[in-house]
PDB file of C-alpha atoms in Angstrom:
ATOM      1  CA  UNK A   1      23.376   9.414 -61.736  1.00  0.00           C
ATOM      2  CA  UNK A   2      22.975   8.140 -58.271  1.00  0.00           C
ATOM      3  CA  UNK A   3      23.591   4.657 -56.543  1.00  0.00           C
ATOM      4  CA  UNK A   4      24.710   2.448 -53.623  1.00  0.00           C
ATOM      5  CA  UNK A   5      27.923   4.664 -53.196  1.00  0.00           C
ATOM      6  CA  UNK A   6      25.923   7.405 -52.811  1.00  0.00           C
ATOM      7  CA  UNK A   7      24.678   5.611 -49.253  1.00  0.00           C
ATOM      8  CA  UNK A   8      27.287   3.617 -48.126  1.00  0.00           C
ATOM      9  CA  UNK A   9      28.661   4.426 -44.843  1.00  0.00           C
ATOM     10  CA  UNK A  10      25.881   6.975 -43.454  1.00  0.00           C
ATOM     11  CA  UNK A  11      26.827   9.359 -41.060  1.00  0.00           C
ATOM     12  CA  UNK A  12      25.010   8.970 -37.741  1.00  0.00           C
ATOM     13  CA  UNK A  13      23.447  12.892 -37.925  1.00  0.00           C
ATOM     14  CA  UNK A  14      24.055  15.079 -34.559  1.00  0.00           C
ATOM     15  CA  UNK A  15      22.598  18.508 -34.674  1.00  0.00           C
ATOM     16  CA  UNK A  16      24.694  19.444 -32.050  1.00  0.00           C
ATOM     17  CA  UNK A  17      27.945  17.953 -33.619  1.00  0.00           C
ATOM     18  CA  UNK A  18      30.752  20.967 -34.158  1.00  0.00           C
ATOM     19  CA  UNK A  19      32.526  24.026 -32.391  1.00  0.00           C
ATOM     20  CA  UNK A  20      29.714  26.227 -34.307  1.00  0.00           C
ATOM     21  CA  UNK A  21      26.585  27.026 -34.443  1.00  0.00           C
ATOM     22  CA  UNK A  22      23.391  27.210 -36.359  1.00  0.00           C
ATOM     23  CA  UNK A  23      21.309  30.489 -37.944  1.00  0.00           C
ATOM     24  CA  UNK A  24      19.465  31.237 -41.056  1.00  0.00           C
ATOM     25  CA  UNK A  25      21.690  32.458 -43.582  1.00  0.00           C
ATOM     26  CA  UNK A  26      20.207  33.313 -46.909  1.00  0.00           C
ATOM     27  CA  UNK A  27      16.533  31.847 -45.848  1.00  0.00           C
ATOM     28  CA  UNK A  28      18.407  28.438 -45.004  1.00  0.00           C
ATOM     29  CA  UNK A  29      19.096  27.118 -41.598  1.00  0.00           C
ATOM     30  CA  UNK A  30      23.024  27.094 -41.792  1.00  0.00           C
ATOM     31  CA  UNK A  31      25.813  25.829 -39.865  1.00  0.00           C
ATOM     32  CA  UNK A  32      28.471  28.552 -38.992  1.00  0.00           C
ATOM     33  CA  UNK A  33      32.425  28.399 -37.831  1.00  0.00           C
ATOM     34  CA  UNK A  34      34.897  30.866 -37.520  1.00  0.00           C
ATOM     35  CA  UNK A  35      34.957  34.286 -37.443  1.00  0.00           C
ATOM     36  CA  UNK A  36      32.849  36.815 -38.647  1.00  0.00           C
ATOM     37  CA  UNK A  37      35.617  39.466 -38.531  1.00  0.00           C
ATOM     38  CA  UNK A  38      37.292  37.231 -41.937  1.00  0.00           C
ATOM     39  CA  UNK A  39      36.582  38.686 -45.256  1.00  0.00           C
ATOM     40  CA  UNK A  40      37.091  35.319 -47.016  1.00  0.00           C
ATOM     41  CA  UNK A  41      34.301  32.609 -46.932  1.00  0.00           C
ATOM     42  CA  UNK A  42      33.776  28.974 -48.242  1.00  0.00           C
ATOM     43  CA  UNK A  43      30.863  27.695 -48.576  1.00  0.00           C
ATOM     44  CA  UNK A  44      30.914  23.632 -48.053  1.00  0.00           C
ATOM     45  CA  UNK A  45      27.359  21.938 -49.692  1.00  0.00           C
ATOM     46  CA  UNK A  46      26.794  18.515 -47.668  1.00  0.00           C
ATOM     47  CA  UNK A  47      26.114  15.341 -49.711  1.00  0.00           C
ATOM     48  CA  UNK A  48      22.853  13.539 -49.242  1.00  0.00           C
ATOM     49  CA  UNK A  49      23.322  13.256 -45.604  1.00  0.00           C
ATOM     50  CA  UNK A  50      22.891  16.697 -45.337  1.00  0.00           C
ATOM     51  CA  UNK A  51      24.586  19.545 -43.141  1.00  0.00           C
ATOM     52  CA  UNK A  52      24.185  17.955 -39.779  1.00  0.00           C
ATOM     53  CA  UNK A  53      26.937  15.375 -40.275  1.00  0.00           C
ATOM     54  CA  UNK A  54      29.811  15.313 -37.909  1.00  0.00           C
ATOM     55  CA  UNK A  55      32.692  14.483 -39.801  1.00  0.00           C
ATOM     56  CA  UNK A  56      31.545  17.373 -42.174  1.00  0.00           C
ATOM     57  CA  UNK A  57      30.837  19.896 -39.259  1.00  0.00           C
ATOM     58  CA  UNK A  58      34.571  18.993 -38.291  1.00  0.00           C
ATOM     59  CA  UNK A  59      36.193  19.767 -41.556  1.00  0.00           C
ATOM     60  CA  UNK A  60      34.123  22.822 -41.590  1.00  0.00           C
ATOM     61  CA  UNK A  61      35.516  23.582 -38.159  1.00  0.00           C
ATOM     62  CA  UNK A  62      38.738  22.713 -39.629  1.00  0.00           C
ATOM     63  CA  UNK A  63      39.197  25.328 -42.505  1.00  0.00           C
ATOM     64  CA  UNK A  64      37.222  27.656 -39.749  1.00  0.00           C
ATOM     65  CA  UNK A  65      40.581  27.571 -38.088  1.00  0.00           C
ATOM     66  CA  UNK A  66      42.494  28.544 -41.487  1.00  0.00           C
ATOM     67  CA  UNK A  67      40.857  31.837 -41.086  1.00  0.00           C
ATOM     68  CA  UNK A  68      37.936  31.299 -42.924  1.00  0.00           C
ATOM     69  CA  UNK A  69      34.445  32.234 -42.110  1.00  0.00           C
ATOM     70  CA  UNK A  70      32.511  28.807 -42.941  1.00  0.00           C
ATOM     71  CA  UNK A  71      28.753  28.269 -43.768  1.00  0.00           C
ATOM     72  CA  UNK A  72      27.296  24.941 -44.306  1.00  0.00           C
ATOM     73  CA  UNK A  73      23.418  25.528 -45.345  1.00  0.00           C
ATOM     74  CA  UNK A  74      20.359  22.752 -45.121  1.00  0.00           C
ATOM     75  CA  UNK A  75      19.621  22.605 -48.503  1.00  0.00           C
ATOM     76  CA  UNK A  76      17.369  19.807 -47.533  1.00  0.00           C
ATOM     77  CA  UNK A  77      15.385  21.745 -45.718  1.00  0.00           C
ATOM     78  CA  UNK A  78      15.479  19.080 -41.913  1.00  0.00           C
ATOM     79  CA  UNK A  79      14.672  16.109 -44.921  1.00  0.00           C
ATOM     80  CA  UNK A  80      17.993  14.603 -45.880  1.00  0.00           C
ATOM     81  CA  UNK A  81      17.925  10.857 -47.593  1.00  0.00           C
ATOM     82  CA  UNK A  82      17.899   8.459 -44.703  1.00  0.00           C
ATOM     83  CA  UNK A  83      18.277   4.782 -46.055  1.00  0.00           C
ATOM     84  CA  UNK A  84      16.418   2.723 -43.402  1.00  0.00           C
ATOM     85  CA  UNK A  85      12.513   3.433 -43.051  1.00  0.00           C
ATOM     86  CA  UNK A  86      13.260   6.697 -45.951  1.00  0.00           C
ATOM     87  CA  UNK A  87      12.019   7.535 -49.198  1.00  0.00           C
ATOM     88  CA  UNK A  88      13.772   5.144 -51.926  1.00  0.00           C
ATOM     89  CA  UNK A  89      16.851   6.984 -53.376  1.00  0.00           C
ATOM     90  CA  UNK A  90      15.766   7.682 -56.707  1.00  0.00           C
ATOM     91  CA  UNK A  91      12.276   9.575 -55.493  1.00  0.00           C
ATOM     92  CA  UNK A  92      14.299  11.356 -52.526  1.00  0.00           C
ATOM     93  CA  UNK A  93      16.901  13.057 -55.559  1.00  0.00           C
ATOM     94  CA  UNK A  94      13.556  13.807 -57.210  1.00  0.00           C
ATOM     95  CA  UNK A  95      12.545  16.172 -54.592  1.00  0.00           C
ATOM     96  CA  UNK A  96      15.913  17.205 -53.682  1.00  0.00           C
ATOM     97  CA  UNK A  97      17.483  18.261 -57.522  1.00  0.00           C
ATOM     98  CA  UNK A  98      20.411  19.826 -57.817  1.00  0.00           C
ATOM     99  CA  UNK A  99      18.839  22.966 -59.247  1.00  0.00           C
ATOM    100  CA  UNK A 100      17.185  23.795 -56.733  1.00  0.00           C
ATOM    101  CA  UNK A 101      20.247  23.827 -54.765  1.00  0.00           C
ATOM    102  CA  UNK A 102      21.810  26.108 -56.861  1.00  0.00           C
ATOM    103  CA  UNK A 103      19.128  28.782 -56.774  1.00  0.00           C
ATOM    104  CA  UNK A 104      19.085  28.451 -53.021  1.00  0.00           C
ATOM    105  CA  UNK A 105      22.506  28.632 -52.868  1.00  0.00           C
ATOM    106  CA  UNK A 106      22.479  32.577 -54.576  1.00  0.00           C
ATOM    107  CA  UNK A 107      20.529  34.101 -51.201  1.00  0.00           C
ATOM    108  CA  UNK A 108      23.137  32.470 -49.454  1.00  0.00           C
ATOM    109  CA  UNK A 109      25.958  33.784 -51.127  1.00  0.00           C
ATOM    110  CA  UNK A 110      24.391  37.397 -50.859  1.00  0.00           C
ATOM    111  CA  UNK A 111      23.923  37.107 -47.412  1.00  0.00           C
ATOM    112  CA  UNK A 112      27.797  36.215 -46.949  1.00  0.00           C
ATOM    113  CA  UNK A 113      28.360  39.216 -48.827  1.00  0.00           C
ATOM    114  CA  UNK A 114      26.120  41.232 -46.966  1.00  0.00           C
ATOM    115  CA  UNK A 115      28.389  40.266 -43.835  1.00  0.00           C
ATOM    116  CA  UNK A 116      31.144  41.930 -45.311  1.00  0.00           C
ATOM    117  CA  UNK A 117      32.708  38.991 -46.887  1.00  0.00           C
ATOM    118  CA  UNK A 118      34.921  39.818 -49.667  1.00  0.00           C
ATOM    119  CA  UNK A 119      35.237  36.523 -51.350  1.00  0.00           C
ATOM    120  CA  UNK A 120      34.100  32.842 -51.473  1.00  0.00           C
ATOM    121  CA  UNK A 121      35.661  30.144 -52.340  1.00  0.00           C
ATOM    122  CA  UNK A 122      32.886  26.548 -52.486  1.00  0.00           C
ATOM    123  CA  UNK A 123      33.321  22.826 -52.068  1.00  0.00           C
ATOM    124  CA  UNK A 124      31.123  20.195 -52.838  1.00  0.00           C
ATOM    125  CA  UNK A 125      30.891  16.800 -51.743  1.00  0.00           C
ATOM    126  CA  UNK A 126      28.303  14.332 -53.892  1.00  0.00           C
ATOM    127  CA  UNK A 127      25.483  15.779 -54.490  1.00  0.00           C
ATOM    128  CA  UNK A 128      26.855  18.982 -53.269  1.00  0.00           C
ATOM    129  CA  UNK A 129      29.900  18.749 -56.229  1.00  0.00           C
ATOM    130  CA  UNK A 130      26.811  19.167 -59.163  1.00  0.00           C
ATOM    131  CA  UNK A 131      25.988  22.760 -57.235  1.00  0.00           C
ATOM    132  CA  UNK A 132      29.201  23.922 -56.471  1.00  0.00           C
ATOM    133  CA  UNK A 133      29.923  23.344 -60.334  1.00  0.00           C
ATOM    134  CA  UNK A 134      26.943  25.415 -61.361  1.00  0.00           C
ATOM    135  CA  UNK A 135      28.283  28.126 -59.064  1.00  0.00           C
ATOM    136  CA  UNK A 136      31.716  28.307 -60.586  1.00  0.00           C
ATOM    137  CA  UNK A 137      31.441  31.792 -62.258  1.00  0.00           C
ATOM    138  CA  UNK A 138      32.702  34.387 -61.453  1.00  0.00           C
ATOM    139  CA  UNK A 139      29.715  36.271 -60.620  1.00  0.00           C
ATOM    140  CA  UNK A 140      29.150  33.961 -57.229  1.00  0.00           C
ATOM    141  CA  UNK A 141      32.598  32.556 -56.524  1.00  0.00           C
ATOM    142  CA  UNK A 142      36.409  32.843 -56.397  1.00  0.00           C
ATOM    143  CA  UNK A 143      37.426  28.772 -56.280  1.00  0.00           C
ATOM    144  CA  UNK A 144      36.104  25.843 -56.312  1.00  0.00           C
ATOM    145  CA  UNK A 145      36.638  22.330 -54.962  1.00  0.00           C
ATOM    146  CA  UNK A 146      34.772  18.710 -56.167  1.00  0.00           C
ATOM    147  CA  UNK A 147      35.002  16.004 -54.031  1.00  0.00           C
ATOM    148  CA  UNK A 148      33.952  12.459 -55.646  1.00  0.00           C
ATOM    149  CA  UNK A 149      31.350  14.778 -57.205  1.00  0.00           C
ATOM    150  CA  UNK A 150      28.191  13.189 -58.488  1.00  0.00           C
ATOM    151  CA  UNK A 151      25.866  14.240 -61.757  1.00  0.00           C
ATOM    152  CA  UNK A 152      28.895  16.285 -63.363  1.00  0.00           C
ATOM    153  CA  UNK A 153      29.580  16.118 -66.614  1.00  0.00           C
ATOM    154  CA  UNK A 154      32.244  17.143 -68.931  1.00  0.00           C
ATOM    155  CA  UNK A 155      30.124  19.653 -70.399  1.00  0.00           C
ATOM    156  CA  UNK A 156      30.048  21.129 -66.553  1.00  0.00           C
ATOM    157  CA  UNK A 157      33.541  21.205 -66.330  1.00  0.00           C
ATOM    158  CA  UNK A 158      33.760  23.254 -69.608  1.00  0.00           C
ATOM    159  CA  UNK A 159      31.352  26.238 -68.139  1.00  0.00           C
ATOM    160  CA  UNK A 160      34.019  26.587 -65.481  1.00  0.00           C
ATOM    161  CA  UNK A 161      34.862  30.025 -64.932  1.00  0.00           C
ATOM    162  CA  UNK A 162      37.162  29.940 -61.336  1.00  0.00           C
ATOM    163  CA  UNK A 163      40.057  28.057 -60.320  1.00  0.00           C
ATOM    164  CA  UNK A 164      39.150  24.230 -59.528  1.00  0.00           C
ATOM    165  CA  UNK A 165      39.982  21.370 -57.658  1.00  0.00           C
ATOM    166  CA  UNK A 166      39.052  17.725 -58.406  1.00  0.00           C
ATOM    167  CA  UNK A 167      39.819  14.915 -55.658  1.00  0.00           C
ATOM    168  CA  UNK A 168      38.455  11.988 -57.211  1.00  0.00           C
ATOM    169  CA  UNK A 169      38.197   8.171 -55.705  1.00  0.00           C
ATOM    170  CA  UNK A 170      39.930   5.907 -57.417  1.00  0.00           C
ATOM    171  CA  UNK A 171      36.933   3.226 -56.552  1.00  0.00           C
ATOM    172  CA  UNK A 172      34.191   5.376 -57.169  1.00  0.00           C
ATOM    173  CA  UNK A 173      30.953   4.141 -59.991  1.00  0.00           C
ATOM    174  CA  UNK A 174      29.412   7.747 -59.753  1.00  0.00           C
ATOM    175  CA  UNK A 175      32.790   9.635 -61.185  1.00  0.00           C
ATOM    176  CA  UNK A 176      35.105   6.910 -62.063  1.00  0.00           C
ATOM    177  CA  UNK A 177      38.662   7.487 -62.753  1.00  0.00           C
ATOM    178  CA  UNK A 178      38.385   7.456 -66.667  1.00  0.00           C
ATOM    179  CA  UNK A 179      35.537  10.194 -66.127  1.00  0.00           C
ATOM    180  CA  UNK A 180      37.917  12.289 -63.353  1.00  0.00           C
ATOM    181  CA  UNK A 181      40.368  12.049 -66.432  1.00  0.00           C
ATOM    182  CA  UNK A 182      37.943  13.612 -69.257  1.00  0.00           C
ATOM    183  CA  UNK A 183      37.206  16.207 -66.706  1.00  0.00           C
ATOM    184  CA  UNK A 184      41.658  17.150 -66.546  1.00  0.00           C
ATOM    185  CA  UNK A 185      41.576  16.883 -70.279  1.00  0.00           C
ATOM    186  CA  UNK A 186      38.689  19.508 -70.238  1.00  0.00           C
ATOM    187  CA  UNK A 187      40.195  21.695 -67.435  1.00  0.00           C
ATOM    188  CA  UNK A 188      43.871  21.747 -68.961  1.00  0.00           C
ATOM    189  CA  UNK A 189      42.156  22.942 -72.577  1.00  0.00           C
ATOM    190  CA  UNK A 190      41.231  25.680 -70.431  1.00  0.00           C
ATOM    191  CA  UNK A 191      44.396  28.052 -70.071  1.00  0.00           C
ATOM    192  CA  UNK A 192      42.604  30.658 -68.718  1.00  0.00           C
ATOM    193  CA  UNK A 193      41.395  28.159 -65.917  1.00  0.00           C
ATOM    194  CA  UNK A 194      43.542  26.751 -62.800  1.00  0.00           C
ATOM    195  CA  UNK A 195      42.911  23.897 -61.706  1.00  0.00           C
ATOM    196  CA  UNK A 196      44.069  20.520 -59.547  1.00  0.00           C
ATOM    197  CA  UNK A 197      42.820  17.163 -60.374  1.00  0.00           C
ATOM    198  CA  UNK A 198      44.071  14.554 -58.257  1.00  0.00           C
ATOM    199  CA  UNK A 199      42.120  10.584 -57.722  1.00  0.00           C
ATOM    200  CA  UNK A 200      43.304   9.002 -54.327  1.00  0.00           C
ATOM    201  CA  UNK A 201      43.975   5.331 -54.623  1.00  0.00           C
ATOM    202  CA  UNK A 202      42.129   2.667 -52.378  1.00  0.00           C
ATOM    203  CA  UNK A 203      39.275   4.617 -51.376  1.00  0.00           C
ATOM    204  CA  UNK A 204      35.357   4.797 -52.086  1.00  0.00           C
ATOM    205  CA  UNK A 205      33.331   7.613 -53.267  1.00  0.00           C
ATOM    206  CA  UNK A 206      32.789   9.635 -50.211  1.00  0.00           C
ATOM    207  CA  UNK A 207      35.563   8.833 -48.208  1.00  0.00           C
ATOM    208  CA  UNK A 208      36.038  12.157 -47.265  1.00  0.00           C
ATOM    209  CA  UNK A 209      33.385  13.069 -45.088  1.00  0.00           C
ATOM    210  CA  UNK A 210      31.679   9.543 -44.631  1.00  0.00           C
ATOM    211  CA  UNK A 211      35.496   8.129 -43.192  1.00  0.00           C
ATOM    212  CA  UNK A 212      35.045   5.548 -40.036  1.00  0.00           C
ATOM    213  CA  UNK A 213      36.971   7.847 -37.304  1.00  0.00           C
ATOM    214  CA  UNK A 214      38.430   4.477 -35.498  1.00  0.00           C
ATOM    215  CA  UNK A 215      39.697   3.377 -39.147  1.00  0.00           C
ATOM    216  CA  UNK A 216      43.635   4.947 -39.405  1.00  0.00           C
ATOM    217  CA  UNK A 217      43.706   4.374 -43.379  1.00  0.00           C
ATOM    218  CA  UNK A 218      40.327   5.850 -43.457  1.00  0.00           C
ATOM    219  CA  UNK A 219      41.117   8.855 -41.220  1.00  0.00           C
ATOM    220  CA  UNK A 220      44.919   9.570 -42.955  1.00  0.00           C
ATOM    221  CA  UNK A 221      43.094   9.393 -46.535  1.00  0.00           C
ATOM    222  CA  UNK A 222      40.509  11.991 -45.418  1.00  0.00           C
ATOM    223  CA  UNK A 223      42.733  14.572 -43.962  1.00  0.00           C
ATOM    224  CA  UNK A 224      44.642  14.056 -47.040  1.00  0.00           C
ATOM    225  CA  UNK A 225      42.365  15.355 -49.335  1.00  0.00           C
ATOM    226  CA  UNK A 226      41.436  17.584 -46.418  1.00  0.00           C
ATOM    227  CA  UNK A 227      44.362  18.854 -46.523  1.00  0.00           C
ATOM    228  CA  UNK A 228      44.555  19.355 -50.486  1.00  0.00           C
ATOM    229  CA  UNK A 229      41.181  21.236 -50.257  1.00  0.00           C
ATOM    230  CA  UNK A 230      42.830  24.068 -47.976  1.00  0.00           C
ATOM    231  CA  UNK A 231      45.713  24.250 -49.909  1.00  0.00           C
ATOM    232  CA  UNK A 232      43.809  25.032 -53.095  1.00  0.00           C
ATOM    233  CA  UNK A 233      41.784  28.116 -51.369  1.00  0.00           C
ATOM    234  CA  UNK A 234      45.494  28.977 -49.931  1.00  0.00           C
ATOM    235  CA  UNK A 235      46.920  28.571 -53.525  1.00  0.00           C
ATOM    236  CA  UNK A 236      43.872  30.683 -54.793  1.00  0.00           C
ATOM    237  CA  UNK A 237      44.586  33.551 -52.492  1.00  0.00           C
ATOM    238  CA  UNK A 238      45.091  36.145 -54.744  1.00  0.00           C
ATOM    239  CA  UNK A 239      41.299  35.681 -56.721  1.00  0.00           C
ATOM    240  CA  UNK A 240      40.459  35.343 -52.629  1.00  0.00           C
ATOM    241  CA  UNK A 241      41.932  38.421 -51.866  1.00  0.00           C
ATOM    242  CA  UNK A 242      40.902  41.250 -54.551  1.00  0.00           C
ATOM    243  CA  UNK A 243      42.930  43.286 -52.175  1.00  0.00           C
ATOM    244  CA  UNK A 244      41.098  42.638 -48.707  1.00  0.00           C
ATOM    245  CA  UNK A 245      43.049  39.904 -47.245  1.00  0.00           C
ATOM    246  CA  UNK A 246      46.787  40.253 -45.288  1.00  0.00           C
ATOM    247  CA  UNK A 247      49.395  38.274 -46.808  1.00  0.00           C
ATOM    248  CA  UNK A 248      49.804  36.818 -43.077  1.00  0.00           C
ATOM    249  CA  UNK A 249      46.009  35.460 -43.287  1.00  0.00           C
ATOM    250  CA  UNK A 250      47.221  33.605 -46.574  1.00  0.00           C
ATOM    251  CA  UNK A 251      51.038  32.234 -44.500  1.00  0.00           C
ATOM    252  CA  UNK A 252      48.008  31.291 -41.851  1.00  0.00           C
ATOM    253  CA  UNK A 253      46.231  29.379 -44.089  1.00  0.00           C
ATOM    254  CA  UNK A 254      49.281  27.591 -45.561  1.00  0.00           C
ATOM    255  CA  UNK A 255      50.306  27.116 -42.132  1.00  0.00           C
ATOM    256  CA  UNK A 256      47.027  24.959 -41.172  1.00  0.00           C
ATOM    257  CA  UNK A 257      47.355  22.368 -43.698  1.00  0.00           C
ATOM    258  CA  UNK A 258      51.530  21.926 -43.041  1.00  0.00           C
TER     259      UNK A 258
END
């Protein structure tokens, strides 16, 4: 499911945008922040606007600073959904699926590995939510966060294996509230399963990344759930750690989102 949500408020894409830098990672070009010394990783997976959107480069820049080492890949491959002179949204997602995200997205995680990294923790925004939800095994990663995700269902949400977030929009026709609500109902059946489901009143699917920066409300409601996303991989430091992180990295974490 996909619709006018999906493209309101379009970034205006800066391949230069961020304190970081790009390199292939995993066969994918791949923006990078932080540094490479940190055992812990998070992967962020763009929405359709694709990796080379500022306000996402700064969040990744922003957990970066939390002491993580941050990749955001181009799962798009230099072709993401542009709404004036583009393909029409329906045939773009047809050559962009979600699948092939996830099997993309398994180089990439073995190539953070192959860095050293210990653990990985994922968020994903959108289109990016449907991926991160197929990764959340325990095979690929430690935690999770979905941010007004897009094509999950409830039937996702029960293959969970990791600890998971959920920020939800309260105005949001993609994952509406009463859908944000079946996926709690699924999560909290799950004992075995952590997880954090919150939906933010008076904002739009995608406010998190596709936020006006001169807007206040806009900007406070993003760093909000900003905010909430660190403190989940903080929270989760212990199926971060498996024994490779300092308990000060975890206080440093904590201390980035206070």
């Amino acid at each position: 499911m996909s619709g006018p949500q999906c493209c309101a408020n379009p970034p205006t894409l800066n391949p230069n945008s961020g304190a970081g830098h790009v390199e292939k990672l995993g066969g994918l070009n791949t923006y990078v922040t932080g540094s490479p010394d940190s055992k812990l990783a998070v992967l962020l997976i763009s929405d359709i606007h694709g990796y080379e959107a500022p306000n996402l480069r700064k969040l990744a820049d922003k957990v970066a600073a939390a002491g993580f080492y941050v990749a955001v890949p181009d799962f798009f491959h230099g072709d993401p959904y542009v709404a004036d002179g583009g393909k029409p949204l329906q045939e773009w997602i047809k050559d962009h699926g979600v699948d092939r995200g996830f099997e993309e997205a398994k180089p990439v995680i073995q190539a953070l590995k192959s860095k050293g990294i210990t653990a990985i923790g994922a968020a994903g925004f959108c289109w990016g939510a449907k991926v991160i939800v197929q990764l959340a095994k325990r095979e690929f990663i430690q935690a999770a966060v979905l941010l007004h995700p897009s094509f999950v269902t409830v039937d996702d949400i029960k293959g969970v294996e990791v600890p998971l977030s959920i920020l939800g929009a309260e105005i949001d026709r993609l994952s509406p509230p009463a859908l944000v609500k079946e996926f709690e109902e699924a999560l909290n059946a799950k004992s075995e399963v952590d997880s954090f489901v919150k939906i933010f009143p008076k904002v739009a699917h995608g406010w998190t990344v596709r936020y006006n920066v001169e807007d206040e409300s806009a900007v406070k409601a993003a760093e909000e759930a900003h905010r909430n996303l660190l403190e989940w991989f903080a929270k989760c430091g212990q199926a971060f750690a498996e024994g490779c992180l300092l308990r000060s990295s975890y206080a440093a974490a904590a201390a980035a989102v206070s």
